[in-house]
PDB file of C-alpha atoms in Angstrom:
ATOM      1  CA  MET Q 312      96.886 107.712 121.327  1.00 38.00           C
ATOM      2  CA  ARG Q 313      98.722 107.284 117.704  1.00 42.00           C
ATOM      3  CA  TYR Q 314     102.121 106.995 118.019  1.00 47.00           C
ATOM      4  CA  ALA Q 315     104.612 108.373 115.401  1.00 48.00           C
ATOM      5  CA  ASP Q 316     106.086 105.901 112.929  1.00 50.00           C
ATOM      6  CA  GLY Q 317     109.328 105.490 115.270  1.00 51.00           C
ATOM      7  CA  GLY Q 318     107.335 104.763 118.253  1.00 56.00           C
ATOM      8  CA  GLY Q 319     106.685 106.868 121.067  1.00 64.00           C
ATOM      9  CA  LEU Q 320     105.342 110.599 121.120  1.00 72.00           C
ATOM     10  CA  SER Q 321     105.852 112.849 118.315  1.00 77.00           C
ATOM     11  CA  GLU Q 322     108.133 115.964 118.759  1.00 82.00           C
ATOM     12  CA  ARG Q 323     104.389 117.839 119.226  1.00 88.00           C
ATOM     13  CA  GLY Q 324     103.049 115.438 121.402  1.00 86.00           C
ATOM     14  CA  ARG Q 325     106.462 115.620 123.833  1.00 88.00           C
ATOM     15  CA  ALA Q 326     106.046 119.609 123.493  1.00 91.00           C
ATOM     16  CA  THR Q 327     102.509 119.400 124.670  1.00 93.00           C
ATOM     17  CA  ARG Q 328     103.445 116.833 127.705  1.00 93.00           C
ATOM     18  CA  GLU Q 329     106.220 119.354 128.761  1.00 94.00           C
ATOM     19  CA  ALA Q 330     103.825 122.259 128.905  1.00 95.00           C
ATOM     20  CA  VAL Q 331     101.638 120.344 131.282  1.00 96.00           C
ATOM     21  CA  ARG Q 332     104.276 119.524 133.676  1.00 96.00           C
ATOM     22  CA  LEU Q 333     105.659 123.192 133.245  1.00 96.00           C
ATOM     23  CA  GLN Q 334     102.184 124.395 134.122  1.00 96.00           C
ATOM     24  CA  ALA Q 335     102.218 121.860 137.448  1.00 96.00           C
ATOM     25  CA  ALA Q 336     105.695 123.329 138.154  1.00 96.00           C
ATOM     26  CA  GLU Q 337     104.153 126.737 138.674  1.00 96.00           C
ATOM     27  CA  TRP Q 338     101.486 125.632 140.997  1.00 97.00           C
ATOM     28  CA  PHE Q 339     103.877 123.762 142.796  1.00 96.00           C
ATOM     29  CA  ALA Q 340     105.632 127.148 143.752  1.00 95.00           C
ATOM     30  CA  LEU Q 341     102.356 128.396 144.624  1.00 96.00           C
ATOM     31  CA  ASP Q 342     101.510 125.103 147.149  1.00 96.00           C
ATOM     32  CA  VAL Q 343      98.533 124.129 145.333  1.00 96.00           C
ATOM     33  CA  PRO Q 344      97.271 120.515 146.539  1.00 97.00           C
ATOM     34  CA  VAL Q 345      98.494 117.657 144.362  1.00 96.00           C
ATOM     35  CA  ALA Q 346      94.736 116.441 143.849  1.00 96.00           C
ATOM     36  CA  GLU Q 347      93.703 119.828 142.556  1.00 97.00           C
ATOM     37  CA  ILE Q 348      96.576 119.988 140.180  1.00 97.00           C
ATOM     38  CA  ALA Q 349      95.694 116.498 139.071  1.00 97.00           C
ATOM     39  CA  ARG Q 350      91.732 117.683 138.500  1.00 97.00           C
ATOM     40  CA  ARG Q 351      92.982 121.182 136.864  1.00 96.00           C
ATOM     41  CA  LEU Q 352      95.413 119.087 134.363  1.00 96.00           C
ATOM     42  CA  ARG Q 353      93.333 116.220 134.131  1.00 96.00           C
ATOM     43  CA  VAL Q 354      95.919 113.669 134.916  1.00 96.00           C
ATOM     44  CA  SER Q 355      96.526 111.263 137.655  1.00 96.00           C
ATOM     45  CA  THR Q 356      97.371 112.334 141.516  1.00 96.00           C
ATOM     46  CA  ASN Q 357     100.267 109.760 140.621  1.00 97.00           C
ATOM     47  CA  ALA Q 358     101.683 111.669 137.956  1.00 96.00           C
ATOM     48  CA  VAL Q 359     101.707 115.048 139.912  1.00 97.00           C
ATOM     49  CA  TYR Q 360     103.372 113.233 142.797  1.00 97.00           C
ATOM     50  CA  VAL Q 361     106.097 112.240 140.359  1.00 96.00           C
ATOM     51  CA  TRP Q 362     106.473 115.219 138.950  1.00 97.00           C
ATOM     52  CA  ARG Q 363     106.541 117.102 142.362  1.00 97.00           C
ATOM     53  CA  ARG Q 364     109.280 115.149 143.387  1.00 97.00           C
ATOM     54  CA  ARG Q 365     111.235 115.640 140.022  1.00 96.00           C
ATOM     55  CA  TRP Q 366     110.654 119.344 140.763  1.00 96.00           C
ATOM     56  CA  ARG Q 367     112.019 119.428 144.257  1.00 96.00           C
ATOM     57  CA  ALA Q 368     114.662 117.549 143.236  1.00 96.00           C
ATOM     58  CA  GLY Q 369     116.014 119.602 140.277  1.00 95.00           C
ATOM     59  CA  GLY Q 370     113.559 122.537 139.800  1.00 94.00           C
ATOM     60  CA  ARG Q 371     111.699 123.475 136.364  1.00 93.00           C
ATOM     61  CA  ALA Q 372     114.504 121.907 134.204  1.00 94.00           C
ATOM     62  CA  ALA Q 373     113.790 118.440 135.829  1.00 94.00           C
ATOM     63  CA  LEU Q 374     110.468 118.574 134.468  1.00 94.00           C
ATOM     64  CA  ALA Q 375     111.614 119.290 130.788  1.00 92.00           C
ATOM     65  CA  THR Q 376     111.554 116.817 128.009  1.00 88.00           C
ATOM     66  CA  LYS Q 377     114.277 114.559 127.392  1.00 85.00           C
ATOM     67  CA  GLY Q 378     113.805 113.862 123.805  1.00 79.00           C
ATOM     68  CA  PRO Q 379     112.599 111.138 122.085  1.00 74.00           C
ATOM     69  CA  GLY Q 380     112.797 107.520 123.971  1.00 72.00           C
ATOM     70  CA  GLY Q 381     114.931 104.603 122.778  1.00 71.00           C
ATOM     71  CA  SER Q 382     118.137 103.941 120.828  1.00 75.00           C
ATOM     72  CA  ASP Q 383     119.183 105.696 117.738  1.00 78.00           C
ATOM     73  CA  CYS Q 384     118.785 103.698 114.469  1.00 85.00           C
ATOM     74  CA  ARG Q 385     122.442 102.093 113.677  1.00 90.00           C
ATOM     75  CA  LEU Q 386     122.351 102.782 110.197  1.00 91.00           C
ATOM     76  CA  ASP Q 387     122.732 106.420 109.039  1.00 91.00           C
ATOM     77  CA  ARG Q 388     120.696 107.974 106.434  1.00 92.00           C
ATOM     78  CA  GLN Q 389     123.269 107.159 103.715  1.00 96.00           C
ATOM     79  CA  ARG Q 390     123.096 103.587 104.689  1.00 95.00           C
ATOM     80  CA  LEU Q 391     119.350 103.336 104.854  1.00 94.00           C
ATOM     81  CA  ASP Q 392     119.279 104.882 101.408  1.00 94.00           C
ATOM     82  CA  ARG Q 393     121.677 101.847 100.137  1.00 95.00           C
ATOM     83  CA  LEU Q 394     119.568  99.335 101.651  1.00 95.00           C
ATOM     84  CA  ALA Q 395     116.535 100.498 100.262  1.00 94.00           C
ATOM     85  CA  GLN Q 396     118.077 100.510  96.723  1.00 95.00           C
ATOM     86  CA  ALA Q 397     119.430  96.748  97.550  1.00 94.00           C
ATOM     87  CA  LEU Q 398     115.807  95.806  98.372  1.00 93.00           C
ATOM     88  CA  GLU Q 399     114.462  97.398  95.438  1.00 91.00           C
ATOM     89  CA  GLN Q 400     116.863  95.340  93.197  1.00 91.00           C
ATOM     90  CA  GLY Q 401     114.958  92.155  94.846  1.00 89.00           C
ATOM     91  CA  PRO Q 402     116.368  89.089  96.660  1.00 90.00           C
ATOM     92  CA  ALA Q 403     117.989  87.283  93.256  1.00 90.00           C
ATOM     93  CA  ALA Q 404     120.427  90.161  92.782  1.00 91.00           C
ATOM     94  CA  HIS Q 405     121.755  89.245  96.422  1.00 91.00           C
ATOM     95  CA  GLY Q 406     121.921  85.520  95.908  1.00 90.00           C
ATOM     96  CA  PHE Q 407     118.356  84.331  97.094  1.00 87.00           C
ATOM     97  CA  GLY Q 408     117.344  82.537  94.324  1.00 78.00           C
ATOM     98  CA  GLU Q 409     114.274  80.173  95.593  1.00 74.00           C
ATOM     99  CA  ASP Q 410     111.748  82.932  95.121  1.00 79.00           C
ATOM    100  CA  GLN Q 411     111.365  86.386  94.626  1.00 81.00           C
ATOM    101  CA  ARG Q 412     110.039  87.334  98.504  1.00 86.00           C
ATOM    102  CA  TRP Q 413     111.917  89.198 100.846  1.00 90.00           C
ATOM    103  CA  THR Q 414     111.815  87.786 104.229  1.00 90.00           C
ATOM    104  CA  LEU Q 415     113.027  89.344 107.619  1.00 93.00           C
ATOM    105  CA  ALA Q 416     115.715  86.645 107.613  1.00 94.00           C
ATOM    106  CA  ARG Q 417     116.977  87.548 104.318  1.00 94.00           C
ATOM    107  CA  VAL Q 418     116.998  91.257 105.001  1.00 95.00           C
ATOM    108  CA  ALA Q 419     118.651  90.759 108.193  1.00 96.00           C
ATOM    109  CA  ASP Q 420     121.305  88.662 106.330  1.00 96.00           C
ATOM    110  CA  LEU Q 421     121.722  91.480 103.593  1.00 96.00           C
ATOM    111  CA  ILE Q 422     122.512  94.004 106.258  1.00 96.00           C
ATOM    112  CA  ALA Q 423     124.721  91.955 107.874  1.00 96.00           C
ATOM    113  CA  ARG Q 424     126.669  91.325 104.378  1.00 95.00           C
ATOM    114  CA  MET Q 425     126.390  94.992 103.537  1.00 95.00           C
ATOM    115  CA  PHE Q 426     127.310  96.871 106.651  1.00 96.00           C
ATOM    116  CA  HIS Q 427     128.168  94.187 109.345  1.00 95.00           C
ATOM    117  CA  THR Q 428     125.576  94.951 111.599  1.00 94.00           C
ATOM    118  CA  ARG Q 429     123.589  92.580 113.455  1.00 95.00           C
ATOM    119  CA  TYR Q 430     119.534  93.072 113.754  1.00 95.00           C
ATOM    120  CA  THR Q 431     117.137  90.618 115.003  1.00 94.00           C
ATOM    121  CA  LEU Q 432     114.010  89.770 113.070  1.00 94.00           C
ATOM    122  CA  ARG Q 433     111.947  92.242 115.059  1.00 93.00           C
ATOM    123  CA  GLY Q 434     114.402  95.065 114.816  1.00 92.00           C
ATOM    124  CA  VAL Q 435     114.522  94.188 110.974  1.00 93.00           C
ATOM    125  CA  SER Q 436     110.923  94.701 110.817  1.00 91.00           C
ATOM    126  CA  TYR Q 437     110.749  98.128 112.691  1.00 89.00           C
ATOM    127  CA  LEU Q 438     113.691  99.427 110.455  1.00 92.00           C
ATOM    128  CA  LEU Q 439     111.871  98.238 107.299  1.00 92.00           C
ATOM    129  CA  HIS Q 440     108.433  99.794 108.891  1.00 88.00           C
ATOM    130  CA  ARG Q 441     110.384 103.123 109.427  1.00 85.00           C
ATOM    131  CA  MET Q 442     111.840 102.767 106.057  1.00 87.00           C
ATOM    132  CA  GLY Q 443     108.435 102.722 104.536  1.00 85.00           C
ATOM    133  CA  PHE Q 444     107.825  98.962 103.263  1.00 86.00           C
ATOM    134  CA  SER Q 445     104.976  97.107 104.311  1.00 80.00           C
ATOM    135  CA  PRO Q 446     104.919  93.040 105.513  1.00 75.00           C
ATOM    136  CA  GLN Q 447     102.542  92.580 102.543  1.00 72.00           C
ATOM    137  CA  VAL Q 448     102.966  89.383 100.756  1.00 67.00           C
ATOM    138  CA  PRO Q 449     101.847  88.620  97.018  1.00 63.00           C
ATOM    139  CA  ALA Q 450      99.381  85.877  95.931  1.00 69.00           C
ATOM    140  CA  HIS Q 451     100.746  82.905  94.940  1.00 72.00           C
ATOM    141  CA  ARG Q 452      99.449  81.854  91.523  1.00 73.00           C
ATOM    142  CA  ALA Q 453     100.465  78.869  89.461  1.00 77.00           C
ATOM    143  CA  VAL Q 454     102.263  79.200  86.476  1.00 76.00           C
ATOM    144  CA  GLU Q 455     100.115  76.965  84.974  1.00 82.00           C
ATOM    145  CA  ARG Q 456      97.024  78.908  85.758  1.00 83.00           C
ATOM    146  CA  ASP Q 457      94.390  79.307  82.784  1.00 86.00           C
ATOM    147  CA  GLU Q 458      92.145  82.358  83.506  1.00 87.00           C
ATOM    148  CA  ASP Q 459      89.889  81.559  80.529  1.00 90.00           C
ATOM    149  CA  ALA Q 460      89.462  77.901  82.009  1.00 88.00           C
ATOM    150  CA  ILE Q 461      88.389  79.449  85.547  1.00 88.00           C
ATOM    151  CA  ALA Q 462      86.293  81.665  84.199  1.00 89.00           C
ATOM    152  CA  ALA Q 463      84.208  79.071  82.063  1.00 88.00           C
ATOM    153  CA  TRP Q 464      84.188  76.852  85.326  1.00 87.00           C
ATOM    154  CA  ARG Q 465      82.842  79.682  87.321  1.00 87.00           C
ATOM    155  CA  LYS Q 466      80.235  80.260  84.590  1.00 87.00           C
ATOM    156  CA  GLU Q 467      79.147  76.937  83.706  1.00 86.00           C
ATOM    157  CA  THR Q 468      80.181  74.184  86.235  1.00 85.00           C
ATOM    158  CA  TRP Q 469      80.135  76.188  89.803  1.00 83.00           C
ATOM    159  CA  PRO Q 470      76.406  77.329  89.130  1.00 83.00           C
ATOM    160  CA  ALA Q 471      75.310  73.222  88.265  1.00 80.00           C
ATOM    161  CA  GLY Q 472      76.785  72.249  91.691  1.00 75.00           C
ATOM    162  CA  LYS Q 473      75.083  74.930  93.744  1.00 70.00           C
ATOM    163  CA  ARG Q 474      71.561  73.428  92.571  1.00 65.00           C
TER     164      ARG Q 474
END
């Protein structure tokens, strides 16, 4: 099963699951056996027992979807946009001069400085993924790299060494 970017089921997936539970509720009212409901809906009998217990306690409303799981993002849309702009400016613009790569620790530090909100490294990773950033690392190349010398070596020296 593929999950939405934020994790968990998409809105459409939740609606589909809810429809299955509500169909089960109709059959609970008709006293259809649990095993038969599980077979018809192609779910486990344990799931049907759980649904029936919830249905008995609260009716059809107890089987309704409760929305997406997890906690809400601590940064609103405006702050996420400001963070994206800051990330586009690069690490040097924010006092990270050693190299020009964003690390999770640096982004967490930037978020703490900009918004006075702490994130764990894993939380920063989830946040960046949700914002559309990928964890790709650029290839490291020496400043002194001579492409012409490398091409000549590959053409002349490398084939001689293979013989």
